[in-house]
Short mmCIF file of C-alpha atoms in Angstrom, two decimals:
data_model
loop_
_atom_site.label_atom_id
_atom_site.label_comp_id
_atom_site.label_asym_id
_atom_site.label_seq_id
_atom_site.Cartn_x
_atom_site.Cartn_y
_atom_site.Cartn_z
CA UNK A 1 0.00 0.00 0.00
CA UNK A 2 1.08 3.58 -0.60
CA UNK A 3 0.90 6.14 2.22
CA UNK A 4 1.19 9.85 1.47
CA UNK A 5 2.41 12.11 4.31
CA UNK A 6 1.71 15.78 3.65
CA UNK A 7 2.73 17.30 7.02
CA UNK A 8 5.95 16.51 8.91
CA UNK A 9 5.70 13.73 11.51
CA UNK A 10 8.32 11.99 13.63
CA UNK A 11 10.52 9.53 11.76
CA UNK A 12 9.37 6.74 14.09
CA UNK A 13 5.91 6.87 12.53
CA UNK A 14 7.25 6.57 9.02
CA UNK A 15 9.39 3.64 10.10
CA UNK A 16 6.33 1.79 11.47
CA UNK A 17 4.78 1.98 8.01
CA UNK A 18 7.91 0.87 6.21
CA UNK A 19 8.48 -2.01 8.62
CA UNK A 20 4.97 -3.21 7.76
CA UNK A 21 5.97 -3.30 4.09
CA UNK A 22 4.21 -0.14 2.89
CA UNK A 23 5.54 2.54 0.59
CA UNK A 24 5.78 6.02 2.14
CA UNK A 25 5.90 9.20 0.10
CA UNK A 26 6.33 12.64 1.68
CA UNK A 27 5.00 15.77 0.00
CA UNK A 28 5.06 18.60 2.49
CA UNK A 29 3.30 21.93 1.96
CA UNK A 30 1.39 20.77 -1.11
CA UNK A 31 -2.01 22.29 -1.78
CA UNK A 32 -4.48 22.83 -4.57
CA UNK A 33 -3.93 20.77 -7.70
CA UNK A 34 -0.55 19.56 -6.46
CA UNK A 35 -2.26 17.92 -3.46
CA UNK A 36 -4.92 16.35 -5.68
CA UNK A 37 -2.25 14.95 -7.97
CA UNK A 38 -0.19 13.61 -5.06
CA UNK A 39 -3.11 11.81 -3.41
CA UNK A 40 -4.52 10.31 -6.63
CA UNK A 41 -2.99 6.86 -6.11
CA UNK A 42 -2.61 6.90 -2.32
CA UNK A 43 -4.14 4.22 -0.11
CA UNK A 44 -3.43 6.10 3.11
CA UNK A 45 -2.98 9.77 3.95
CA UNK A 46 -1.31 11.19 7.08
CA UNK A 47 -1.79 14.86 7.91
CA UNK A 48 -1.48 17.27 10.79
CA UNK A 49 -3.18 20.66 10.89
CA UNK A 50 -1.46 22.05 7.79
CA UNK A 51 -3.39 20.05 5.16
CA UNK A 52 -7.04 20.68 4.37
CA UNK A 53 -8.62 17.34 3.48
CA UNK A 54 -11.73 18.42 1.63
CA UNK A 55 -14.38 16.59 -0.36
CA UNK A 56 -12.37 17.47 -3.47
CA UNK A 57 -9.42 15.53 -2.02
CA UNK A 58 -11.56 12.44 -1.44
CA UNK A 59 -12.95 12.67 -4.97
CA UNK A 60 -9.40 12.77 -6.32
CA UNK A 61 -8.33 9.70 -4.32
CA UNK A 62 -10.41 6.68 -5.35
CA UNK A 63 -7.99 4.22 -3.69
CA UNK A 64 -7.92 5.97 -0.33
CA UNK A 65 -8.70 3.69 2.65
CA UNK A 66 -7.85 5.86 5.66
CA UNK A 67 -6.83 9.38 6.66
CA UNK A 68 -4.75 9.55 9.82
CA UNK A 69 -4.47 12.79 11.79
CA UNK A 70 -1.19 12.83 13.73
CA UNK A 71 -2.72 14.68 16.66
CA UNK A 72 -6.12 15.39 18.14
CA UNK A 73 -8.05 18.03 16.19
CA UNK A 74 -9.72 17.03 12.93
CA UNK A 75 -11.27 20.38 11.98
CA UNK A 76 -9.21 20.31 8.78
CA UNK A 77 -10.76 17.02 7.64
CA UNK A 78 -14.23 16.78 6.10
CA UNK A 79 -15.39 13.71 7.99
CA UNK A 80 -18.81 13.64 6.30
CA UNK A 81 -17.13 13.57 2.90
CA UNK A 82 -14.79 10.84 4.11
CA UNK A 83 -17.75 8.75 5.22
CA UNK A 84 -19.51 9.30 1.90
CA UNK A 85 -16.42 8.00 0.12
CA UNK A 86 -15.95 5.08 2.50
CA UNK A 87 -12.73 6.43 3.96
CA UNK A 88 -11.87 5.93 7.64
CA UNK A 89 -10.74 9.00 9.58
CA UNK A 90 -8.65 8.37 12.70
CA UNK A 91 -6.73 10.61 15.06
CA UNK A 92 -4.28 10.15 17.95
CA UNK A 93 -5.89 11.57 21.10
CA UNK A 94 -3.76 9.66 23.62
CA UNK A 95 -0.28 10.53 22.43
CA UNK A 96 0.01 13.89 24.16
CA UNK A 97 -1.79 13.17 27.45
CA UNK A 98 1.40 12.90 29.50
CA UNK A 99 2.95 15.92 27.78
CA UNK A 100 -0.11 18.07 28.45
CA UNK A 101 -0.21 16.96 32.08
CA UNK A 102 3.48 17.69 32.61
CA UNK A 103 3.14 21.14 31.02
CA UNK A 104 0.24 21.88 33.36
CA UNK A 105 2.34 20.88 36.36
CA UNK A 106 5.25 23.01 35.11
CA UNK A 107 2.95 26.01 34.66
CA UNK A 108 1.55 25.48 38.17
CA UNK A 109 4.99 25.69 39.75
CA UNK A 110 6.02 28.53 37.44
CA UNK A 111 3.15 30.76 38.52
CA UNK A 112 3.38 29.75 42.18
CA UNK A 113 7.05 30.80 42.32
CA UNK A 114 7.05 33.57 39.65
CA UNK A 115 9.88 31.77 37.85
CA UNK A 116 9.67 33.52 34.43
CA UNK A 117 9.30 36.95 36.04
CA UNK A 118 12.33 36.39 38.28
CA UNK A 119 14.34 35.12 35.30
CA UNK A 120 13.51 38.21 33.26
CA UNK A 121 14.48 40.55 36.09
CA UNK A 122 17.78 38.77 36.67
CA UNK A 123 18.76 38.64 32.99
CA UNK A 124 17.84 42.33 32.85
CA UNK A 125 20.48 43.08 35.46
CA UNK A 126 18.36 43.18 38.64
CA UNK A 127 18.98 41.02 41.72
CA UNK A 128 15.34 41.28 42.81
CA UNK A 129 15.40 38.60 45.47
CA UNK A 130 13.16 40.55 47.82
CA UNK A 131 10.45 41.17 45.22
CA UNK A 132 9.36 37.55 44.81
CA UNK A 133 7.63 35.75 47.65
CA UNK A 134 6.32 32.50 46.27
CA UNK A 135 3.59 30.09 47.32
CA UNK A 136 4.31 26.49 48.29
CA UNK A 137 1.91 23.94 46.81
CA UNK A 138 2.29 21.59 49.78
CA UNK A 139 -0.94 21.49 51.84
CA UNK A 140 -2.73 23.67 49.27
CA UNK A 141 -5.91 22.59 47.52
CA UNK A 142 -5.90 21.89 43.79
CA UNK A 143 -9.27 22.28 42.12
CA UNK A 144 -9.53 20.22 38.93
CA UNK A 145 -12.36 21.10 36.54
CA UNK A 146 -12.67 18.17 34.15
CA UNK A 147 -11.33 14.89 35.49
CA UNK A 148 -10.64 13.06 32.26
CA UNK A 149 -7.34 11.60 31.10
CA UNK A 150 -5.25 14.77 31.40
CA UNK A 151 -6.96 15.94 34.59
CA UNK A 152 -6.29 12.60 36.23
CA UNK A 153 -2.62 12.65 35.24
CA UNK A 154 -2.23 16.16 36.66
CA UNK A 155 -3.94 15.05 39.89
CA UNK A 156 -1.56 12.10 40.25
CA UNK A 157 1.49 14.30 39.95
CA UNK A 158 0.40 17.20 42.13
CA UNK A 159 -1.20 14.90 44.68
CA UNK A 160 2.21 13.33 45.14
CA UNK A 161 3.73 16.67 46.21
CA UNK A 162 1.25 17.20 49.02
CA UNK A 163 -1.71 18.92 47.42
CA UNK A 164 -5.27 18.17 48.48
CA UNK A 165 -7.34 17.27 45.40
CA UNK A 166 -10.89 18.46 44.76
CA UNK A 167 -12.45 17.59 41.40
CA UNK A 168 -15.59 18.70 39.59
CA UNK A 169 -16.76 16.50 36.75
CA UNK A 170 -20.35 15.27 36.35
CA UNK A 171 -19.13 12.35 34.24
CA UNK A 172 -16.80 10.66 36.70
CA UNK A 173 -17.67 8.25 39.46
CA UNK A 174 -16.82 8.91 43.10
CA UNK A 175 -15.00 5.58 43.18
CA UNK A 176 -12.68 6.50 40.31
CA UNK A 177 -11.94 9.91 41.86
CA UNK A 178 -11.23 8.26 45.22
CA UNK A 179 -8.75 5.86 43.58
CA UNK A 180 -6.71 8.91 42.63
CA UNK A 181 -7.04 10.54 46.05
CA UNK A 182 -9.48 13.21 44.88
CA UNK A 183 -12.71 14.33 46.50
CA UNK A 184 -15.50 14.67 43.95
CA UNK A 185 -17.78 17.68 44.51
CA UNK A 186 -21.25 18.19 43.09
CA UNK A 187 -20.86 21.65 41.57
CA UNK A 188 -18.16 23.90 40.21
CA UNK A 189 -18.83 26.59 42.81
CA UNK A 190 -17.74 24.30 45.65
CA UNK A 191 -14.63 23.39 43.69
CA UNK A 192 -13.75 27.07 43.23
CA UNK A 193 -14.55 28.03 46.82
CA UNK A 194 -12.13 25.42 48.15
CA UNK A 195 -9.33 25.70 45.59
CA UNK A 196 -6.06 27.55 46.06
CA UNK A 197 -5.01 26.55 42.54
CA UNK A 198 -7.49 25.87 39.74
CA UNK A 199 -6.56 23.80 36.69
CA UNK A 200 -8.93 23.23 33.79
CA UNK A 201 -9.18 20.10 31.65
CA UNK A 202 -12.52 20.23 29.86
CA UNK A 203 -13.28 20.58 26.14
CA UNK A 204 -14.53 23.85 24.70
CA UNK A 205 -18.26 23.56 24.05
CA UNK A 206 -21.21 25.93 24.07
CA UNK A 207 -21.66 25.07 27.75
CA UNK A 208 -18.02 25.60 28.75
CA UNK A 209 -17.28 28.74 26.71
CA UNK A 210 -16.35 31.50 29.20
CA UNK A 211 -17.39 29.12 31.98
CA UNK A 212 -14.73 30.64 34.25
CA UNK A 213 -15.97 34.23 34.16
CA UNK A 214 -15.55 37.26 36.42
CA UNK A 215 -17.92 35.88 39.05
CA UNK A 216 -16.23 32.49 39.14
CA UNK A 217 -12.76 34.05 39.33
CA UNK A 218 -13.84 36.10 42.34
CA UNK A 219 -14.63 32.85 44.17
CA UNK A 220 -10.97 31.90 43.77
CA UNK A 221 -9.77 35.07 45.52
CA UNK A 222 -6.11 34.86 46.48
CA UNK A 223 -5.54 31.82 44.30
CA UNK A 224 -4.10 30.87 40.92
CA UNK A 225 -5.58 29.76 37.57
CA UNK A 226 -3.81 27.38 35.18
CA UNK A 227 -5.35 26.71 31.75
CA UNK A 228 -3.56 24.33 29.39
CA UNK A 229 -6.77 22.79 27.99
CA UNK A 230 -8.65 24.95 25.50
CA UNK A 231 -8.78 28.67 24.89
CA UNK A 232 -12.16 30.29 25.44
CA UNK A 233 -13.07 28.36 28.60
CA UNK A 234 -11.71 31.18 30.76
CA UNK A 235 -12.92 34.73 30.10
CA UNK A 236 -9.57 36.25 29.09
CA UNK A 237 -10.29 39.96 29.83
CA UNK A 238 -11.81 38.97 33.19
CA UNK A 239 -8.76 36.85 34.05
CA UNK A 240 -6.36 39.65 33.13
CA UNK A 241 -8.30 42.11 35.26
CA UNK A 242 -8.53 39.71 38.22
CA UNK A 243 -4.76 39.22 38.29
CA UNK A 244 -3.93 42.88 37.66
CA UNK A 245 -6.28 44.02 40.45
CA UNK A 246 -4.88 41.48 42.90
CA UNK A 247 -8.02 39.35 43.13
CA UNK A 248 -5.83 36.47 42.00
CA UNK A 249 -2.15 36.07 42.82
CA UNK A 250 -1.32 34.80 39.36
CA UNK A 251 -2.24 32.75 36.31
CA UNK A 252 -0.59 30.54 33.71
CA UNK A 253 -2.13 30.21 30.26
CA UNK A 254 -1.04 27.99 27.35
CA UNK A 255 -4.18 28.27 25.19
CA UNK A 256 -6.16 31.20 23.85
CA UNK A 257 -9.58 31.85 22.37
CA UNK A 258 -7.89 32.98 19.14
CA UNK A 259 -4.59 31.48 18.02
CA UNK A 260 -2.05 32.72 17.13
CA UNK A 261 -2.81 35.08 19.97
CA UNK A 262 -3.67 38.71 19.18
CA UNK A 263 -0.86 41.06 20.30
CA UNK A 264 -3.56 43.15 21.98
CA UNK A 265 -4.78 40.28 24.14
CA UNK A 266 -4.93 41.71 27.71
CA UNK A 267 -3.29 38.61 29.18
CA UNK A 268 -0.01 39.57 27.51
CA UNK A 269 0.26 42.83 29.45
CA UNK A 270 -0.13 41.56 33.02
CA UNK A 271 3.13 40.83 34.86
CA UNK A 272 1.73 38.01 36.99
CA UNK A 273 0.22 36.13 34.04
CA UNK A 274 2.57 33.56 32.50
CA UNK A 275 1.84 32.71 28.86
CA UNK A 276 3.17 30.06 26.47
CA UNK A 277 2.22 29.52 22.81
CA UNK A 278 0.15 26.28 23.06
CA UNK A 279 3.09 24.08 24.01
CA UNK A 280 1.13 21.36 25.83
CA UNK A 281 1.92 18.68 23.24
CA UNK A 282 5.30 20.04 22.21
CA UNK A 283 7.64 17.34 23.43
CA UNK A 284 9.74 14.90 21.43
CA UNK A 285 7.98 11.98 23.10
CA UNK A 286 4.49 13.33 22.39
CA UNK A 287 5.29 13.95 18.75
CA UNK A 288 6.74 10.44 18.43
CA UNK A 289 3.70 8.95 20.19
CA UNK A 290 1.16 10.59 17.88
CA UNK A 291 3.21 9.63 14.83
CA UNK A 292 3.52 5.96 15.77
CA UNK A 293 -0.10 5.77 16.95
CA UNK A 294 -1.33 7.20 13.64
CA UNK A 295 0.93 4.89 11.62
CA UNK A 296 -0.27 1.85 13.59
CA UNK A 297 -3.87 2.72 12.79
CA UNK A 298 -3.01 3.04 9.11
CA UNK A 299 -1.48 -0.45 9.22
CA UNK A 300 -4.53 -1.84 11.06
CA UNK A 301 -6.89 -0.42 8.44
CA UNK A 302 -4.85 -1.96 5.62
CA UNK A 303 -4.98 -5.34 7.37
CA UNK A 304 -8.72 -5.19 8.07
CA UNK A 305 -8.24 -4.93 11.83
CA UNK A 306 -10.13 -2.56 14.17
CA UNK A 307 -8.99 1.05 13.98
CA UNK A 308 -9.01 2.04 17.64
CA UNK A 309 -9.40 5.80 17.23
CA UNK A 310 -11.61 5.74 14.16
CA UNK A 311 -14.01 8.68 14.14
CA UNK A 312 -16.42 7.37 11.54
CA UNK A 313 -15.94 3.63 11.04
CA UNK A 314 -18.43 1.09 12.46
CA UNK A 315 -16.89 -2.17 13.63
CA UNK A 316 -19.48 -4.82 12.81
CA UNK A 317 -19.94 -7.74 10.45
CA UNK A 318 -20.97 -6.47 7.04
CA UNK A 319 -23.95 -8.86 6.78
CA UNK A 320 -25.31 -7.86 10.20
CA UNK A 321 -24.87 -4.12 9.78
CA UNK A 322 -28.14 -3.39 7.91
CA UNK A 323 -30.15 -4.93 10.76
CA UNK A 324 -28.66 -2.72 13.45
CA UNK A 325 -27.91 0.40 11.41
CA UNK A 326 -31.26 2.17 12.15
CA UNK A 327 -30.68 1.74 15.87
CA UNK A 328 -27.19 3.24 15.95
CA UNK A 329 -28.35 6.86 15.60
CA UNK A 330 -31.44 6.13 17.69
CA UNK A 331 -29.34 4.90 20.63
CA UNK A 332 -27.00 7.86 20.26
CA UNK A 333 -29.97 10.25 20.38
CA UNK A 334 -31.56 8.46 23.34
CA UNK A 335 -28.26 8.83 25.20
CA UNK A 336 -28.08 12.54 24.43
CA UNK A 337 -31.64 13.10 25.62
CA UNK A 338 -31.16 11.04 28.78
CA UNK A 339 -27.99 12.81 29.92
CA UNK A 340 -29.41 16.27 29.22
CA UNK A 341 -32.53 15.43 31.22
CA UNK A 342 -30.48 13.87 34.03
CA UNK A 343 -28.33 16.92 34.79
CA UNK A 344 -26.35 15.20 37.56
CA UNK A 345 -23.24 13.08 38.04
CA UNK A 346 -23.46 9.97 35.89
CA UNK A 347 -22.24 6.82 37.60
CA UNK A 348 -24.08 4.12 35.65
CA UNK A 349 -25.32 3.66 32.11
CA UNK A 350 -27.62 0.80 31.17
CA UNK A 351 -28.66 -0.02 27.63
CA UNK A 352 -31.56 -2.47 27.34
CA UNK A 353 -32.75 -4.22 24.19
CA UNK A 354 -36.18 -5.82 23.80
CA UNK A 355 -37.78 -7.64 20.88
CA UNK A 356 -36.12 -8.40 17.55
CA UNK A 357 -33.13 -6.12 18.12
CA UNK A 358 -32.14 -8.31 21.08
CA UNK A 359 -31.32 -11.11 18.63
CA UNK A 360 -28.52 -9.07 17.04
CA UNK A 361 -24.93 -8.23 17.91
CA UNK A 362 -25.55 -4.82 19.47
CA UNK A 363 -22.07 -3.87 20.73
CA UNK A 364 -21.90 -1.00 18.26
CA UNK A 365 -25.38 0.20 19.26
CA UNK A 366 -24.39 0.19 22.92
CA UNK A 367 -21.22 2.12 22.07
CA UNK A 368 -23.34 4.64 20.18
CA UNK A 369 -25.58 5.07 23.22
CA UNK A 370 -22.48 5.77 25.31
CA UNK A 371 -21.31 8.24 22.68
CA UNK A 372 -24.57 10.15 23.11
CA UNK A 373 -24.22 10.16 26.89
CA UNK A 374 -20.61 11.34 26.84
CA UNK A 375 -20.81 13.83 23.96
CA UNK A 376 -21.26 16.89 26.24
CA UNK A 377 -18.08 15.75 28.01
CA UNK A 378 -15.54 15.11 25.24
CA UNK A 379 -15.82 16.60 21.81
CA UNK A 380 -13.83 13.71 20.37
CA UNK A 381 -16.06 10.94 21.68
CA UNK A 382 -17.15 8.35 19.12
CA UNK A 383 -18.63 4.86 19.07
CA UNK A 384 -15.15 3.37 19.07
CA UNK A 385 -13.70 5.16 22.11
CA UNK A 386 -16.87 5.66 24.20
CA UNK A 387 -16.50 2.34 26.09
CA UNK A 388 -12.92 3.23 26.98
CA UNK A 389 -14.04 6.65 28.21
CA UNK A 390 -16.57 4.92 30.48
CA UNK A 391 -13.83 2.65 31.85
CA UNK A 392 -11.43 5.56 32.38
CA UNK A 393 -14.07 7.44 34.35
CA UNK A 394 -15.20 4.49 36.44
CA UNK A 395 -18.72 4.51 35.01
CA UNK A 396 -20.47 1.14 35.14
CA UNK A 397 -22.00 0.07 31.82
CA UNK A 398 -24.62 -2.67 31.71
CA UNK A 399 -26.08 -4.18 28.55
CA UNK A 400 -29.19 -6.34 28.90
CA UNK A 401 -31.52 -8.12 26.49
CA UNK A 402 -35.08 -9.37 26.59
CA UNK A 403 -36.51 -11.20 23.61
CA UNK A 404 -40.03 -10.08 24.56
CA UNK A 405 -41.38 -6.58 23.94
CA UNK A 406 -45.03 -6.04 24.80
CA UNK A 407 -45.64 -2.89 22.78
CA UNK A 408 -43.02 -2.69 20.04
CA UNK A 409 -41.26 -5.00 17.64
CA UNK A 410 -37.92 -3.65 18.88
CA UNK A 411 -37.12 -1.27 21.72
CA UNK A 412 -33.87 0.34 22.90
CA UNK A 413 -33.78 1.90 26.38
CA UNK A 414 -30.93 4.07 27.66
CA UNK A 415 -30.84 4.71 31.40
CA UNK A 416 -28.38 6.99 33.19
CA UNK A 417 -28.20 6.93 36.96
CA UNK A 418 -26.32 7.37 40.19
CA UNK A 419 -27.09 6.30 43.75
CA UNK A 420 -29.76 8.98 44.14
CA UNK A 421 -31.86 8.80 41.01
CA UNK A 422 -32.09 7.73 37.36
CA UNK A 423 -33.79 8.61 34.11
CA UNK A 424 -34.54 6.45 31.10
CA UNK A 425 -35.35 7.14 27.47
CA UNK A 426 -36.96 4.52 25.21
CA UNK A 427 -36.70 4.59 21.43
CA UNK A 428 -37.93 2.46 18.56
CA UNK A 429 -38.03 2.39 14.78
CA UNK A 430 -41.32 2.52 12.96
CA UNK A 431 -41.63 1.24 9.39
CA UNK A 432 -39.39 2.92 6.87
CA UNK A 433 -36.69 3.83 9.39
CA UNK A 434 -38.85 6.35 11.23
CA UNK A 435 -37.17 6.83 14.65
CA UNK A 436 -39.33 7.74 17.65
CA UNK A 437 -38.86 8.37 21.34
CA UNK A 438 -41.75 6.46 22.90
CA UNK A 439 -41.10 6.76 26.63
CA UNK A 440 -39.31 9.25 28.84
CA UNK A 441 -38.86 8.22 32.46
CA UNK A 442 -41.83 5.87 32.13
CA UNK A 443 -44.18 8.39 30.51
CA UNK A 444 -45.58 7.30 27.13
CA UNK A 445 -44.84 9.85 24.41
CA UNK A 446 -44.47 9.78 20.64
CA UNK A 447 -41.70 12.26 19.89
CA UNK A 448 -39.59 12.73 16.78
CA UNK A 449 -35.94 12.83 18.00
CA UNK A 450 -34.83 15.82 15.98
CA UNK A 451 -33.59 19.36 16.42
CA UNK A 452 -34.78 21.36 19.39
CA UNK A 453 -36.94 19.79 22.07
CA UNK A 454 -38.60 21.09 25.22
CA UNK A 455 -39.50 18.50 27.84
CA UNK A 456 -41.92 19.74 30.51
CA UNK A 457 -43.07 17.93 33.64
CA UNK A 458 -46.18 19.49 35.17
CA UNK A 459 -49.30 18.95 37.28
CA UNK A 460 -51.97 17.18 35.25
CA UNK A 461 -54.54 19.96 35.46
CA UNK A 462 -56.50 21.83 32.76
CA UNK A 463 -54.82 24.72 30.99
CA UNK A 464 -51.16 23.81 31.44
CA UNK A 465 -50.53 22.78 27.84
CA UNK A 466 -52.29 25.94 26.67
CA UNK A 467 -50.13 28.02 28.99
CA UNK A 468 -46.91 26.46 27.68
CA UNK A 469 -48.03 26.95 24.09
CA UNK A 470 -48.88 30.59 24.78
CA UNK A 471 -45.48 31.31 26.34
CA UNK A 472 -43.72 29.69 23.38
CA UNK A 473 -45.88 31.59 20.91
CA UNK A 474 -45.34 34.92 22.65
CA UNK A 475 -41.60 34.34 22.26
CA UNK A 476 -41.86 33.42 18.55
CA UNK A 477 -41.00 29.77 19.16
CA UNK A 478 -42.89 27.67 16.65
CA UNK A 479 -44.10 24.24 17.76
CA UNK A 480 -43.45 21.58 15.13
CA UNK A 481 -45.02 18.80 17.21
CA UNK A 482 -46.32 18.12 20.73
CA UNK A 483 -46.70 14.84 22.60
CA UNK A 484 -48.25 14.43 26.06
CA UNK A 485 -48.20 11.54 28.53
CA UNK A 486 -49.30 11.09 32.13
CA UNK A 487 -49.06 8.49 34.87
CA UNK A 488 -52.52 8.88 36.44
CA UNK A 489 -55.46 11.20 36.09
CA UNK A 490 -54.80 14.36 38.10
CA UNK A 491 -51.22 13.35 38.94
CA UNK A 492 -48.14 14.44 37.00
CA UNK A 493 -47.81 14.70 33.24
CA UNK A 494 -44.88 14.98 30.87
CA UNK A 495 -45.02 16.67 27.47
CA UNK A 496 -42.46 16.90 24.70
CA UNK A 497 -42.41 19.78 22.21
CA UNK A 498 -40.47 19.72 18.94
CA UNK A 499 -39.50 23.31 18.17
CA UNK A 500 -37.98 25.13 15.23
CA UNK A 501 -35.53 27.12 17.36
CA UNK A 502 -33.59 26.90 20.65
CA UNK A 503 -35.38 27.84 23.88
CA UNK A 504 -33.70 30.81 25.63
CA UNK A 505 -33.21 30.73 29.38
CA UNK A 506 -35.63 33.61 29.96
CA UNK A 507 -38.40 31.55 28.33
CA UNK A 508 -37.65 28.66 30.68
CA UNK A 509 -37.80 31.14 33.56
CA UNK A 510 -41.24 32.28 32.40
CA UNK A 511 -42.47 28.71 32.42
CA UNK A 512 -40.95 27.98 35.83
CA UNK A 513 -42.73 30.97 37.32
CA UNK A 514 -46.02 29.09 37.02
CA UNK A 515 -46.64 26.88 40.05
CA UNK A 516 -48.14 24.15 37.86
CA UNK A 517 -44.79 23.59 36.13
CA UNK A 518 -42.60 21.13 38.01
CA UNK A 519 -39.61 21.06 35.68
CA UNK A 520 -38.60 21.99 32.15
CA UNK A 521 -35.55 20.94 30.16
CA UNK A 522 -34.36 22.21 26.79
CA UNK A 523 -32.79 19.43 24.71
CA UNK A 524 -30.52 20.16 21.77
CA UNK A 525 -29.77 17.38 19.29
CA UNK A 526 -26.94 17.52 16.78
CA UNK A 527 -29.22 16.93 13.83
CA UNK A 528 -31.03 20.17 14.58
CA UNK A 529 -30.09 23.28 12.65
#
């Protein structure tokens, strides 16, 4: 097989390919027609961030089997086009975990002891020994927001130098946190209130953008902020002001909302803010790890073996795939709905199959359900790595089957839970691959799992549905469909509204102001525009 490498990678990765008997051709900095010509006879393509792999590239490469991204981000690869052309896309998310963790630790010590500032003063001719009074990390509290792979590695290292560990992550079990010596707290405010140092290890999503704002920074008064995760999670002007005004003692930042960073970024002008140009993965070992990991996945794809970090490739027998295919997206959607309705720490996920679907090999469907549950947590989650994410976070996953289904030919139920409570979402396929959500937490509904959804739990009394419809109408929110279910006459009812647009918070507040409304949740699904 021929592998084209269009961005520089470590030699170790190229050697893995050659040792497996494959031809490797390098063509760095090619673009336009030159790229299309170079990829025309390639079976594999390895890129980093410098090559745009567009639909035009896939059309020009009829022999292409796999595109490997030697790193994490795949924004430069058109994954939908790859899927349309039957090309696997895989990345290397694990290769830089240790490097990112070590850089975070280095930045923590650097800001605690003002190391770069003291260096600059000394090389500038000043012996400013009396101007720098550092902070020891021993017996201080480290608050970790996001306790995934990197967060856990940071906790291991700083826990070993005497720091107390407090973690906030709604997708980690208390048992897993305890194994690493960390106390898991229920909300970010408690984490901030207790932390002397705050380190952030969560992806950038709509929910986490500017999550650490002026108000949150004030809760950390007298402390330090370290962000080596993603730019945009911390409000940069607010952080600069907090450090400059003495609310915080210092900060260390490796990532920025816009990169390369704007010279006018306020963080660059504050003496007690240490900045580095996104160096988290910039070690020889990390670069070698991502190169060899990517090359190994290329080899696996050529040999018909599972591609561990595939972003778009189902791993299932070709003959069985048509039978389970309609349930893959359905399980994913049920997982997304369940976790958004749950709004608490997830410790257990159960996926139940009833009826005809229980006769099939449903491992991929279960993985897709986990993908839906974990998607708010990790922007890279996919059906291949979701089970590993569950294991890493100590979340128990149970798959069960019943060959009997009283009401439907096939039924998939996704339940998320912890010790205190649970919520389940049931989905099925009607004729012609027509997916439906048919139960939510035991309430019978008939909802189309698409776009924007409002789920309302209310007293089963006259006028409530009319009230909800009026509030939505007054706010120019068009109802595409409405489905109502109740447990008993005069008890509680649950209704699901398909809407054309998102539901703003102030609309939810209007609904909550009515004493008949028990709870409302806005659900956003990826297939909504």
